[in-house]
PDB file of C-alpha atoms and ligand atoms in Angstrom:
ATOM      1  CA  UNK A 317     163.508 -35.453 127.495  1.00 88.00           C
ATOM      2  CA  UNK A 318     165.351 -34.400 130.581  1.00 92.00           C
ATOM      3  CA  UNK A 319     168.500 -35.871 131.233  1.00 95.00           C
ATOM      4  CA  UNK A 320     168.218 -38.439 134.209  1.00 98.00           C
ATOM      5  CA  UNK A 321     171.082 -39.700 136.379  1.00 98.00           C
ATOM      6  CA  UNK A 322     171.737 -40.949 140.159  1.00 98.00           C
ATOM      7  CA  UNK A 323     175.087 -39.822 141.934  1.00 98.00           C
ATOM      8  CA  UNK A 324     177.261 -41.325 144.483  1.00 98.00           C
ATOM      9  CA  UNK A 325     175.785 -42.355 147.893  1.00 98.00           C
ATOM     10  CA  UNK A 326     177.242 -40.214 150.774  1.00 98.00           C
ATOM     11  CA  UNK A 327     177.036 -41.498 154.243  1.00 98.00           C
ATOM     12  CA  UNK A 328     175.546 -38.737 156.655  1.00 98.00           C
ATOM     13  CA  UNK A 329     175.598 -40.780 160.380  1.00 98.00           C
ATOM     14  CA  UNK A 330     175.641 -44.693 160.860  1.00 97.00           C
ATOM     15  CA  UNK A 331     173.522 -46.397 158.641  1.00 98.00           C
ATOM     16  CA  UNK A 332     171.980 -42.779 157.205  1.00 98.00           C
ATOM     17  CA  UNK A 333     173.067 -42.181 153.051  1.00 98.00           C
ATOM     18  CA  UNK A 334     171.938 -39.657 150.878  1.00 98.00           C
ATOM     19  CA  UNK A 335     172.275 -39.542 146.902  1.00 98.00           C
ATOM     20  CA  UNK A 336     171.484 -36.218 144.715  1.00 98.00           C
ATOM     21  CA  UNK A 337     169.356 -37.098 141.440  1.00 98.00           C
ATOM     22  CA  UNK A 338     169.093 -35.554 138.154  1.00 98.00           C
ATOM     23  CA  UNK A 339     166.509 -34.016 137.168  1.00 97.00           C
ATOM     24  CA  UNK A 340     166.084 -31.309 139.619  1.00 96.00           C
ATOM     25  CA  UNK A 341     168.775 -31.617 142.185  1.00 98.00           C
ATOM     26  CA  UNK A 342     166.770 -33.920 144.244  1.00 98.00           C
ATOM     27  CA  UNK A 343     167.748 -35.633 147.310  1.00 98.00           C
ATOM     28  CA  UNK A 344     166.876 -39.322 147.980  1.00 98.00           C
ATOM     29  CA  UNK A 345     167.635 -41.059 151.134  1.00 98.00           C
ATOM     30  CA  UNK A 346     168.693 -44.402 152.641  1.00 98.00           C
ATOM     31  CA  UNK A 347     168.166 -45.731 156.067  1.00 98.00           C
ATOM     32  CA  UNK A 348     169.170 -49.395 157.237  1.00 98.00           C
ATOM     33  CA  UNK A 349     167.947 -51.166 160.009  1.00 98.00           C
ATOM     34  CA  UNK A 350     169.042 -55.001 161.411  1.00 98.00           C
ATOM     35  CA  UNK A 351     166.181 -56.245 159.056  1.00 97.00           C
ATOM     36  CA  UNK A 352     164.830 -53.648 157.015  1.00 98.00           C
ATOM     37  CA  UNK A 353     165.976 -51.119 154.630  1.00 98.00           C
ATOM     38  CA  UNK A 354     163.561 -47.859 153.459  1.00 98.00           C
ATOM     39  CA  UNK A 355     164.345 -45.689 150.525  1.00 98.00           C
ATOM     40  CA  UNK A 356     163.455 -41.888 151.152  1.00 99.00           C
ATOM     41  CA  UNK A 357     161.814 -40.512 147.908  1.00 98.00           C
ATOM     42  CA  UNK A 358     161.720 -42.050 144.747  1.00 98.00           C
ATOM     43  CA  UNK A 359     162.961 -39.886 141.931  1.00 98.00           C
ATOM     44  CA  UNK A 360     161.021 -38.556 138.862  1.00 97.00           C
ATOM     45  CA  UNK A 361     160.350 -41.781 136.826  1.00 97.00           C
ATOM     46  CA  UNK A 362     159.091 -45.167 137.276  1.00 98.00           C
ATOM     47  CA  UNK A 363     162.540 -46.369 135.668  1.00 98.00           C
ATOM     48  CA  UNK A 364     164.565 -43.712 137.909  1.00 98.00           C
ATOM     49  CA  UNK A 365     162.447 -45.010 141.196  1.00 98.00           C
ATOM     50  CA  UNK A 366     163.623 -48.532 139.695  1.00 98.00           C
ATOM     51  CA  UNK A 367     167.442 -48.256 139.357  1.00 98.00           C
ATOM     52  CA  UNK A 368     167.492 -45.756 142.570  1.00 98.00           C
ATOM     53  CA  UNK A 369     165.859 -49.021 144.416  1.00 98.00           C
ATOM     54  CA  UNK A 370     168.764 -51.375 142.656  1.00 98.00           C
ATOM     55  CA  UNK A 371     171.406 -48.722 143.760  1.00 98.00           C
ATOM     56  CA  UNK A 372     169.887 -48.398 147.188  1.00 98.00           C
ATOM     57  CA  UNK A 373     170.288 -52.307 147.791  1.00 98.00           C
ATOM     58  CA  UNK A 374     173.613 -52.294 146.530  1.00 98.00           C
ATOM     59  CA  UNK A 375     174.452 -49.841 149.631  1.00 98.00           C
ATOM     60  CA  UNK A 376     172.654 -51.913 151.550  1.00 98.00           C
ATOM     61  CA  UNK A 377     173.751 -55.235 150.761  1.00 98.00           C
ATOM     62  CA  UNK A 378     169.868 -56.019 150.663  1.00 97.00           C
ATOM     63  CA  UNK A 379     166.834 -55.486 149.011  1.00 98.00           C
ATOM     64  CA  UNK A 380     164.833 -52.410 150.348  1.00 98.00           C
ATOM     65  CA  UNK A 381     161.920 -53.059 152.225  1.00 98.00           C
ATOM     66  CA  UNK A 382     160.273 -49.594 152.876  1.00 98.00           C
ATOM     67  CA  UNK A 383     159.705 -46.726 150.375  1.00 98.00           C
ATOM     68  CA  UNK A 384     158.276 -43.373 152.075  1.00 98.00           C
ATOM     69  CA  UNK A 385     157.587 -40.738 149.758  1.00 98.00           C
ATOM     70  CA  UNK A 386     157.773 -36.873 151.016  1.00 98.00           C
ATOM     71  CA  UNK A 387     155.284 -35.087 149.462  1.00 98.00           C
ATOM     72  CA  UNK A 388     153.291 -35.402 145.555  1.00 96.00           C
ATOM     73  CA  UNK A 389     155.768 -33.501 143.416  1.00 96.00           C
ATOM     74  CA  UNK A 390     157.539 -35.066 140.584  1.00 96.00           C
ATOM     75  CA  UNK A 391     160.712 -35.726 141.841  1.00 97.00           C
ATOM     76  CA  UNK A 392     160.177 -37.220 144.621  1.00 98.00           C
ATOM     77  CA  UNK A 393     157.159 -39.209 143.807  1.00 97.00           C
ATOM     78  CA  UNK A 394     157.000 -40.067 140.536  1.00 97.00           C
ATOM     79  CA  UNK A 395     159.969 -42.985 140.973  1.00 98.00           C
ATOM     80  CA  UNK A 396     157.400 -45.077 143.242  1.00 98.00           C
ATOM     81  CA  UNK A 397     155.643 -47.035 139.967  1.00 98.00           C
ATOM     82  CA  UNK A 398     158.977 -48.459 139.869  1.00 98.00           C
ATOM     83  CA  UNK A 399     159.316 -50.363 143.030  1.00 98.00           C
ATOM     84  CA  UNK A 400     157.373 -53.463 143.655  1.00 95.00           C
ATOM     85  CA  UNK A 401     157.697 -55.636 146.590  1.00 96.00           C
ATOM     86  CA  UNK A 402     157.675 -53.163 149.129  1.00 98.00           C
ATOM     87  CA  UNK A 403     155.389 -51.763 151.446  1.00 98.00           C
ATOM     88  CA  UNK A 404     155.296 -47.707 150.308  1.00 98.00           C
ATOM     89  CA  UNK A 405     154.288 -44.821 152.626  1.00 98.00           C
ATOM     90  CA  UNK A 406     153.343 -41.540 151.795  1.00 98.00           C
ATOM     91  CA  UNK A 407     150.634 -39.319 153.040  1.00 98.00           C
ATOM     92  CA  UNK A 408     147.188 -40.127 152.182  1.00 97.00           C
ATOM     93  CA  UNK A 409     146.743 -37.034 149.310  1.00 96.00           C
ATOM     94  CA  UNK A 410     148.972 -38.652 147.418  1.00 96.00           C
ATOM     95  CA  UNK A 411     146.159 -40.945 146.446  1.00 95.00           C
ATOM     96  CA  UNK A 412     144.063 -37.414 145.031  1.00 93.00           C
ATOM     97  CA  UNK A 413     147.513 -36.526 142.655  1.00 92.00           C
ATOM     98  CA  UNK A 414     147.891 -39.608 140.529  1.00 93.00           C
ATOM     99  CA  UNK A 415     146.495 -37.951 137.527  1.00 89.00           C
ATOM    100  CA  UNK A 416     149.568 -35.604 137.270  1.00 84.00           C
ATOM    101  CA  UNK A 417     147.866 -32.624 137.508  1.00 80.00           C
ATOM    102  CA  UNK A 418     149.135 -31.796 140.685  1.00 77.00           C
ATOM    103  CA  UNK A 419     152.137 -30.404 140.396  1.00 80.00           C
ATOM    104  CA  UNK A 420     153.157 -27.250 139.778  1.00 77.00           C
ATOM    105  CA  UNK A 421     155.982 -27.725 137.499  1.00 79.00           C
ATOM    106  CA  UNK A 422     154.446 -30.482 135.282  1.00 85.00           C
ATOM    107  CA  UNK A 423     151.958 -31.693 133.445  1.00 89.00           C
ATOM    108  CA  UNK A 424     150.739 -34.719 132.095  1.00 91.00           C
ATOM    109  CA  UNK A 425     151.862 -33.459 128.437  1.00 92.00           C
ATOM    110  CA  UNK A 426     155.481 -32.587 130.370  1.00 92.00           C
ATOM    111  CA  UNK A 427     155.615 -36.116 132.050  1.00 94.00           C
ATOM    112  CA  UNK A 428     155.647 -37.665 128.874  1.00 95.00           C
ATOM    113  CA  UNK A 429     157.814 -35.517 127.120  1.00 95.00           C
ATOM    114  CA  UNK A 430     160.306 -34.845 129.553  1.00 95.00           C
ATOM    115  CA  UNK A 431     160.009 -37.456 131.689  1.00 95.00           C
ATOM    116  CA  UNK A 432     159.649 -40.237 129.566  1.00 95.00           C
ATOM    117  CA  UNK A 433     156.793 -42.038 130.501  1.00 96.00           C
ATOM    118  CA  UNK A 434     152.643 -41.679 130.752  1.00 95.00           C
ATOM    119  CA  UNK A 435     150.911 -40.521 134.144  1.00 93.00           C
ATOM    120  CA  UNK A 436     148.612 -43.204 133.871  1.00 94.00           C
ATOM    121  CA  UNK A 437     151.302 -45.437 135.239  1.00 96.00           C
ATOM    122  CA  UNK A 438     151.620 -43.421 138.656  1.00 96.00           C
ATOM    123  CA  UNK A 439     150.959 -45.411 141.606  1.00 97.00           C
ATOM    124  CA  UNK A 440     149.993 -44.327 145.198  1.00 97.00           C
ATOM    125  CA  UNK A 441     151.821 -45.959 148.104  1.00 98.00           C
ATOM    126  CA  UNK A 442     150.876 -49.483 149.826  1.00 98.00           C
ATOM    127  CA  UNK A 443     150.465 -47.524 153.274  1.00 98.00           C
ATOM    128  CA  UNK A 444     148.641 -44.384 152.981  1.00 98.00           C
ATOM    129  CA  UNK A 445     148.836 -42.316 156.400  1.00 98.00           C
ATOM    130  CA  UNK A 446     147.059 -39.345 158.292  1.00 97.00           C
ATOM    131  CA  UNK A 447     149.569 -38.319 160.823  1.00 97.00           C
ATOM    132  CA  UNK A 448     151.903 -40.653 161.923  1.00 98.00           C
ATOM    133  CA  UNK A 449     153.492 -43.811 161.594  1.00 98.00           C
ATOM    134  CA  UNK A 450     156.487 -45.393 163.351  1.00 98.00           C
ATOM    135  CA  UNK A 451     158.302 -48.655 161.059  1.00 98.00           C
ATOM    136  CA  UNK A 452     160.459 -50.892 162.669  1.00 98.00           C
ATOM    137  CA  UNK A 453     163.789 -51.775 160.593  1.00 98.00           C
ATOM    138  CA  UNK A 454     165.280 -53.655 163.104  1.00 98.00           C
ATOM    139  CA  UNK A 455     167.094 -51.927 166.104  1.00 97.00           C
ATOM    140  CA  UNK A 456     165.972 -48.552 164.942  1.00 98.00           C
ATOM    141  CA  UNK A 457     162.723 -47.316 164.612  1.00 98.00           C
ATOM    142  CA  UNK A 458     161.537 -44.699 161.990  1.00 98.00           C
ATOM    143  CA  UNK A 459     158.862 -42.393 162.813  1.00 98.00           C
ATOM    144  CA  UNK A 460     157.329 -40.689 160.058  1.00 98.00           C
ATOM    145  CA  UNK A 461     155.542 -37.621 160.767  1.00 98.00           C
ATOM    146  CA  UNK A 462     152.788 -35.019 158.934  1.00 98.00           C
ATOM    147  CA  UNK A 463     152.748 -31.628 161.020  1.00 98.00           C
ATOM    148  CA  UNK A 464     150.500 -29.802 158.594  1.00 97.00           C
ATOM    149  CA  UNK A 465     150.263 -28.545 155.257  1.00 97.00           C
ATOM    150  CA  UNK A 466     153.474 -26.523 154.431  1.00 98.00           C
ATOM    151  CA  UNK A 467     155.206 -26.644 151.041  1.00 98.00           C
ATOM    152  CA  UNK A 468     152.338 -28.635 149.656  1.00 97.00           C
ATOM    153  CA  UNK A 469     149.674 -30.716 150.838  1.00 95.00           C
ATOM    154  CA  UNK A 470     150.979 -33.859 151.395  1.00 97.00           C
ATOM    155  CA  UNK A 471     154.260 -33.270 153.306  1.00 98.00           C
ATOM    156  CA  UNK A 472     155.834 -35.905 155.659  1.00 98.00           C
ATOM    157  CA  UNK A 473     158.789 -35.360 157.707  1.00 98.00           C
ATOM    158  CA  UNK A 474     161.269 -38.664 158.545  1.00 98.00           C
ATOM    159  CA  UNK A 475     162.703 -38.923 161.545  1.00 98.00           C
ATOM    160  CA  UNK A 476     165.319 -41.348 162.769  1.00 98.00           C
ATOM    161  CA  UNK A 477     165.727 -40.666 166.360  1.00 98.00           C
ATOM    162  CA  UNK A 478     168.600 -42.595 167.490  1.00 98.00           C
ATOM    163  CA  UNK A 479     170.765 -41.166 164.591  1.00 98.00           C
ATOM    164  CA  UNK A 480     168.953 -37.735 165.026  1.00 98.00           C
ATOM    165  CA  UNK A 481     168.683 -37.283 161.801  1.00 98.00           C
ATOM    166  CA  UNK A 482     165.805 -35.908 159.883  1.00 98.00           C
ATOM    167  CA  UNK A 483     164.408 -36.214 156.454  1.00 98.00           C
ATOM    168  CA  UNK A 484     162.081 -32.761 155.110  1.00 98.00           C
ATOM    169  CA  UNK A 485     161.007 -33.620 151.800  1.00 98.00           C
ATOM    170  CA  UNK A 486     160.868 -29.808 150.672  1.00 98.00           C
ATOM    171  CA  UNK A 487     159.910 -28.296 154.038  1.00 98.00           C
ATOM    172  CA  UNK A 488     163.422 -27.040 154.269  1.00 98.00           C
ATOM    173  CA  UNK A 489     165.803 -26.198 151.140  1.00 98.00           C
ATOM    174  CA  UNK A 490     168.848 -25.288 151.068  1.00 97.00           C
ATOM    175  CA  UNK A 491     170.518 -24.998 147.678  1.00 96.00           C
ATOM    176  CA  UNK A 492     167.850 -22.088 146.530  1.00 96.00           C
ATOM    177  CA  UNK A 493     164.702 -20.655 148.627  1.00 97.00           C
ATOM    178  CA  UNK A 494     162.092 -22.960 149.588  1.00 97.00           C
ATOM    179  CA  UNK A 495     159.541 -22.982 146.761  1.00 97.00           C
ATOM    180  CA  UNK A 496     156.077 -21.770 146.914  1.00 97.00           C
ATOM    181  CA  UNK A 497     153.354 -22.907 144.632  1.00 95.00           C
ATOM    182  CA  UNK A 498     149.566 -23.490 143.881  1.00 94.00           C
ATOM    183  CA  UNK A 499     149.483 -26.644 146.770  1.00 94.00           C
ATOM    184  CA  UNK A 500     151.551 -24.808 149.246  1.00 97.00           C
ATOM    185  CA  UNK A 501     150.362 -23.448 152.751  1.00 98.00           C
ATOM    186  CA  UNK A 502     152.637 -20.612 153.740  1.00 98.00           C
ATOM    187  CA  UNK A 503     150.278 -19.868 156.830  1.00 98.00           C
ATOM    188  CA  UNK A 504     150.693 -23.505 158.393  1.00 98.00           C
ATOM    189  CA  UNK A 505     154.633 -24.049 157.318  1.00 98.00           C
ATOM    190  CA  UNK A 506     156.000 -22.750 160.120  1.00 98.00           C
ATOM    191  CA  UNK A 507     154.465 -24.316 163.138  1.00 98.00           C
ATOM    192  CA  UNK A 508     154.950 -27.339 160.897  1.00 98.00           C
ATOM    193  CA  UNK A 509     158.489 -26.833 161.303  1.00 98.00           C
ATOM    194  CA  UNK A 510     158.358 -25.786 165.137  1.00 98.00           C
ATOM    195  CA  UNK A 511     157.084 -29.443 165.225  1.00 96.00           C
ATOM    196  CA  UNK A 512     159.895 -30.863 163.770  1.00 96.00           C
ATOM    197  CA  UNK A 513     162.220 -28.839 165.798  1.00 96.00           C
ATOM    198  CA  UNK A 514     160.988 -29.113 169.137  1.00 95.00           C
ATOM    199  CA  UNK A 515     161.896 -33.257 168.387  1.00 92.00           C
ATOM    200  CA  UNK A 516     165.308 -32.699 168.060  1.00 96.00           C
ATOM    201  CA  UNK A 517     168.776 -32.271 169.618  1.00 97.00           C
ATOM    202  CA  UNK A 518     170.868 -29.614 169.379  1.00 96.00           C
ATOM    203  CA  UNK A 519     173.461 -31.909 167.192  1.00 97.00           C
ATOM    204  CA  UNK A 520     170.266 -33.501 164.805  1.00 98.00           C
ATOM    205  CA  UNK A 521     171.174 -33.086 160.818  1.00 98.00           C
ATOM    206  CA  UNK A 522     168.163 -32.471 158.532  1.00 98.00           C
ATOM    207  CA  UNK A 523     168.588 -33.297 155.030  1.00 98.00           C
ATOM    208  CA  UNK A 524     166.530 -31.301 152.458  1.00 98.00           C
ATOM    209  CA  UNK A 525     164.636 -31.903 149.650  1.00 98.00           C
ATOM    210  CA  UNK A 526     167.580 -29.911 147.618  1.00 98.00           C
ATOM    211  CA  UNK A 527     170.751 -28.847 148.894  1.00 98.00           C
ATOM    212  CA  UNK A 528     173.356 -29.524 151.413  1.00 98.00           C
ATOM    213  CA  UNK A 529     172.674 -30.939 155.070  1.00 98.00           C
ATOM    214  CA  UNK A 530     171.628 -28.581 157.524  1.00 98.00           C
ATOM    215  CA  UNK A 531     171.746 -28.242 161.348  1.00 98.00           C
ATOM    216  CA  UNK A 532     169.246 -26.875 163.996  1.00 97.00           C
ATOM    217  CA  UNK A 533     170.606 -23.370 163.185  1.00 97.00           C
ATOM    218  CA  UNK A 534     169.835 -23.391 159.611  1.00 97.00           C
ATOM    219  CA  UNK A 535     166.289 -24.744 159.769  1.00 98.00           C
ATOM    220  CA  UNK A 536     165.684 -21.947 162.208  1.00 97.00           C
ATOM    221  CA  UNK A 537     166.019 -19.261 160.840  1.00 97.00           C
ATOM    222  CA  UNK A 538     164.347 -20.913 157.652  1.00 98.00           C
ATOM    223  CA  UNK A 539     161.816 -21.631 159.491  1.00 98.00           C
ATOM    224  CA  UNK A 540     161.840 -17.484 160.408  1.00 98.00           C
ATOM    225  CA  UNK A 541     162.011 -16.358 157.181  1.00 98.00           C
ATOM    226  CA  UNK A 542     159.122 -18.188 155.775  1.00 98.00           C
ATOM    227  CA  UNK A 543     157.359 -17.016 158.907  1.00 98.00           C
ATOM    228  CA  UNK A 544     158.832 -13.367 157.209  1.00 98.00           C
ATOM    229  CA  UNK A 545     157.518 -14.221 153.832  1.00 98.00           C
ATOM    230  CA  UNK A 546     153.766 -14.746 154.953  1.00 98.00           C
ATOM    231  CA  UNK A 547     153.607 -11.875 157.516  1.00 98.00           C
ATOM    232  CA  UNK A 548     155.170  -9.241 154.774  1.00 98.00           C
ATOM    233  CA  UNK A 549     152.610 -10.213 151.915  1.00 98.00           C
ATOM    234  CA  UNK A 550     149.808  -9.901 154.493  1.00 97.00           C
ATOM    235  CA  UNK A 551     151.281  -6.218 155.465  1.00 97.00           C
ATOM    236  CA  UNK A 552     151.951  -5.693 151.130  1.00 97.00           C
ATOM    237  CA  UNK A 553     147.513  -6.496 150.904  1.00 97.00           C
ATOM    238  CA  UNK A 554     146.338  -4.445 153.804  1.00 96.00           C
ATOM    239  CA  UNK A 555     148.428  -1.323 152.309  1.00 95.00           C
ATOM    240  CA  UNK A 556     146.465  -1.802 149.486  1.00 96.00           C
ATOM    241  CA  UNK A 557     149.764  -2.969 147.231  1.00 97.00           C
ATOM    242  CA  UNK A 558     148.743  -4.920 144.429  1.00 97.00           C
ATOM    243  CA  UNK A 559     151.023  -7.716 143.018  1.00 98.00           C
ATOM    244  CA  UNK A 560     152.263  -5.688 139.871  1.00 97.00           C
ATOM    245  CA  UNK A 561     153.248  -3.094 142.741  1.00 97.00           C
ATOM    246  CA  UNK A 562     155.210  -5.229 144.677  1.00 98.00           C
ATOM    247  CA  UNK A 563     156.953  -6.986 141.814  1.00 98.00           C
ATOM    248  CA  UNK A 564     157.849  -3.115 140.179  1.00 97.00           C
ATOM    249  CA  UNK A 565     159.467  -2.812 143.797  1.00 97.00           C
ATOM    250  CA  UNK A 566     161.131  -5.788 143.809  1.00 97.00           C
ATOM    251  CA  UNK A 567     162.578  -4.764 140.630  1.00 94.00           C
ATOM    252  CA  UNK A 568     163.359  -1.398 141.635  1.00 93.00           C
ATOM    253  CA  UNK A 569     163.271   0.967 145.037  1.00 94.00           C
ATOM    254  CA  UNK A 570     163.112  -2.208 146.957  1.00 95.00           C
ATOM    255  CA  UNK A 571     161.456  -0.574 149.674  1.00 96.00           C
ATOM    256  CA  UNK A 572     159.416  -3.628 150.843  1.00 97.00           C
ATOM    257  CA  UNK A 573     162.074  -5.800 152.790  1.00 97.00           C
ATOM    258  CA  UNK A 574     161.492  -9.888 151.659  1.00 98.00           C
ATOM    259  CA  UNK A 575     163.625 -12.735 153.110  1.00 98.00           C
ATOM    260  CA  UNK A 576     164.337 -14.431 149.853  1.00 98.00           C
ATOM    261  CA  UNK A 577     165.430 -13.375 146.047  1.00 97.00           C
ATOM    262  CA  UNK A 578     163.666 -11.438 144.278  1.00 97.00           C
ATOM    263  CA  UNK A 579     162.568 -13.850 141.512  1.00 97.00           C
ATOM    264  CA  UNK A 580     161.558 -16.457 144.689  1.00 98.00           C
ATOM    265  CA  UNK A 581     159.359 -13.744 146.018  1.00 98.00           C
ATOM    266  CA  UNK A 582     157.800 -13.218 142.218  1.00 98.00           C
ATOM    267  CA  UNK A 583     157.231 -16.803 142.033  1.00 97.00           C
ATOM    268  CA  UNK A 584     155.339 -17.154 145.054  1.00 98.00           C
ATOM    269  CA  UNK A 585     153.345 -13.359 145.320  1.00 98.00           C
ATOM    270  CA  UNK A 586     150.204 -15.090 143.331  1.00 97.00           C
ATOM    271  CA  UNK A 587     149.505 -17.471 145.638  1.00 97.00           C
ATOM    272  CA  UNK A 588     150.129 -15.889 148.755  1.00 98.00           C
ATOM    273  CA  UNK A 589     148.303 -13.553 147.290  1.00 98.00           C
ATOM    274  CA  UNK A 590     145.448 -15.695 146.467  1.00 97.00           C
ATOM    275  CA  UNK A 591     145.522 -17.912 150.216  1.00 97.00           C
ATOM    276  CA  UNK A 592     145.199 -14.078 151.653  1.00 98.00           C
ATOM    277  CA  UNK A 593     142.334 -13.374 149.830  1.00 97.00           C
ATOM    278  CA  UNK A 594     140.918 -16.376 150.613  1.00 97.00           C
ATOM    279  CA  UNK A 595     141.388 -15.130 153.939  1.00 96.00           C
ATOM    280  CA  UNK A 596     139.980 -12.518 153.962  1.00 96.00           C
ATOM    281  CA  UNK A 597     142.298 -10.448 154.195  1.00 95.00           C
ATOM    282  CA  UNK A 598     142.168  -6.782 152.246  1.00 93.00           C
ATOM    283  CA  UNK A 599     143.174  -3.314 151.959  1.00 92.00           C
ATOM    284  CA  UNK A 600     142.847  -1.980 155.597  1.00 87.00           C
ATOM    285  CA  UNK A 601     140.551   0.658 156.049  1.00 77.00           C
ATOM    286  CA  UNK A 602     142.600   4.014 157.889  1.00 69.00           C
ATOM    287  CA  UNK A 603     140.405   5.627 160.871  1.00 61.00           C
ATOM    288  CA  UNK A 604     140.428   9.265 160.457  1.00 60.00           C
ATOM    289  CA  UNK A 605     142.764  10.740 162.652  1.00 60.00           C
ATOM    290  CA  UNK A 606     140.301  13.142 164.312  1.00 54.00           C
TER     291      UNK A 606
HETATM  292 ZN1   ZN B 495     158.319 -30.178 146.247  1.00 67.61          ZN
END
């Protein structure tokens, strides 16, 4: 069983908290209105997505109203079949990943090991959007955003204009490198991100999925290097470098240059390698010279 725990609330701009939660590292978020009060992300249980609620509302001084969840992956979703009574947003593939199959870092076997409880008790959200939604909390709207696949299939960004701030689920990370898996689209996560950042100021915060707060600055040249990571596996497949090559280079001459570590890169080569490929995209063919 993985050891489960909810820190202390830190206030990022007027009305705006974030809280880190174990397991994972995770950040949930908290933003109050006149008259409403939405929770961002739920944590990795039913009974964590319950007591995060209960802490939220203690914040608060009310119950919370609104639940959006980020994208399907455990520790953000999975808290949502805890809280009842509220209306729940999340994008509408969340509804096609309540099996717990999903993810790339559990299983259902894992969920009820390590997280403590059976995926048959996963719940979609209330509200299931396409591409956008804007909720009303009382003198401050909340617009809530999907620009595309990215780190999964299912991302949403939340935006609260008048505080410019900006909740990314996992489309930006800052305590390690963004994570790649099976249900990520490398191609697409960067104009999904030029979306994001062509709606805010030059003084908006953007809190992660993991990690610290970041500005503008950061998320651009995250936002570069992710652009990096897609453009140097392409170049790795069309000189014919297969992904044992590239990982014996990452381990060694390190003559192909990557913009993250090189266990990140490992992690994600097989399925860049494998949304490439279904590309079409292959060993390029040199003209002879004469
Ligand atoms: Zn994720």
């Amino acid at each position: 069983m993985r050891e489960f725990s909810i820190g202390d609330w830190q206030l990022v701009r007027d009305g705006i908290h974030v809280v880190q939660l174990q397991p994972a590292s995770v950040n949930a978020g908290l933003i109050i209105g006149h008259s409403g009060v939405m929770l961002v992300d739920t944590g990795s249980s039913p009974s964590q997505g319950r007591e995060l609620a209960a802490s939220a509302a203690e914040v608060a001084g009310r119950p919370v109203t609104h639940v959006v969840v980020t994208h399907a992956h455990f520790d953000h979703f999975y808290g949502l079949a805890g809280i009842s009574g509220v209306e729940s947003i999340g994008h509408e593939n969340l509804l096609r990943h309540l099996d717990g199959t999903n993810d790339p870092d559990v299983d259902p076997e894992v969920i009820r090991r390590d997280l403590g409880f059976d995926p048959s008790e996963l719940v979609g959200p209330t509200d299931p959007m396409g591409l956008i939604k804007a909720v009303d909390l009382g003198g401050r709207t909340v617009e809530i955003v999907h620009l595309g696949n990215g780190h999964s299939d299912s991302d949403l960004f939340v935006q609260v204009p008048d505080a410019r701030v900006v909740f990314t689920g996992d489309m930006l990370e800052t305590s390690s490198d963004p994570m790649v898996g099976p249900d990520s689209h490398v191609e697409t996560w960067p104009k999904a991100i030029d979306g994001v950042m062509s709606n805010a100021k030059s003084d908006t915060l953007f809190i992660p999925g993991h990690g610290p707060v970041a500005t503008l600055e950061e998320v651009t040249k995250q936002r570069a290097d992710i652009s990096m990571l897609w453009a140097t596996a392409e170049d790795c497949v069309k000189k014919g470098l297969t992904i044992e090559d590239v990982v014996a280079d990452l381990n060694g001459p390190r003559e192909v240059e990557w913009p993250f570590a090189p266990q990140s890169v490992a992690n994600a080569l097989p399925w860049l390698y494998r949304a490439l490929a279904a590309k079409g995209v292959t060993k390029s063919r040199l003209l002879p010279l004469l």
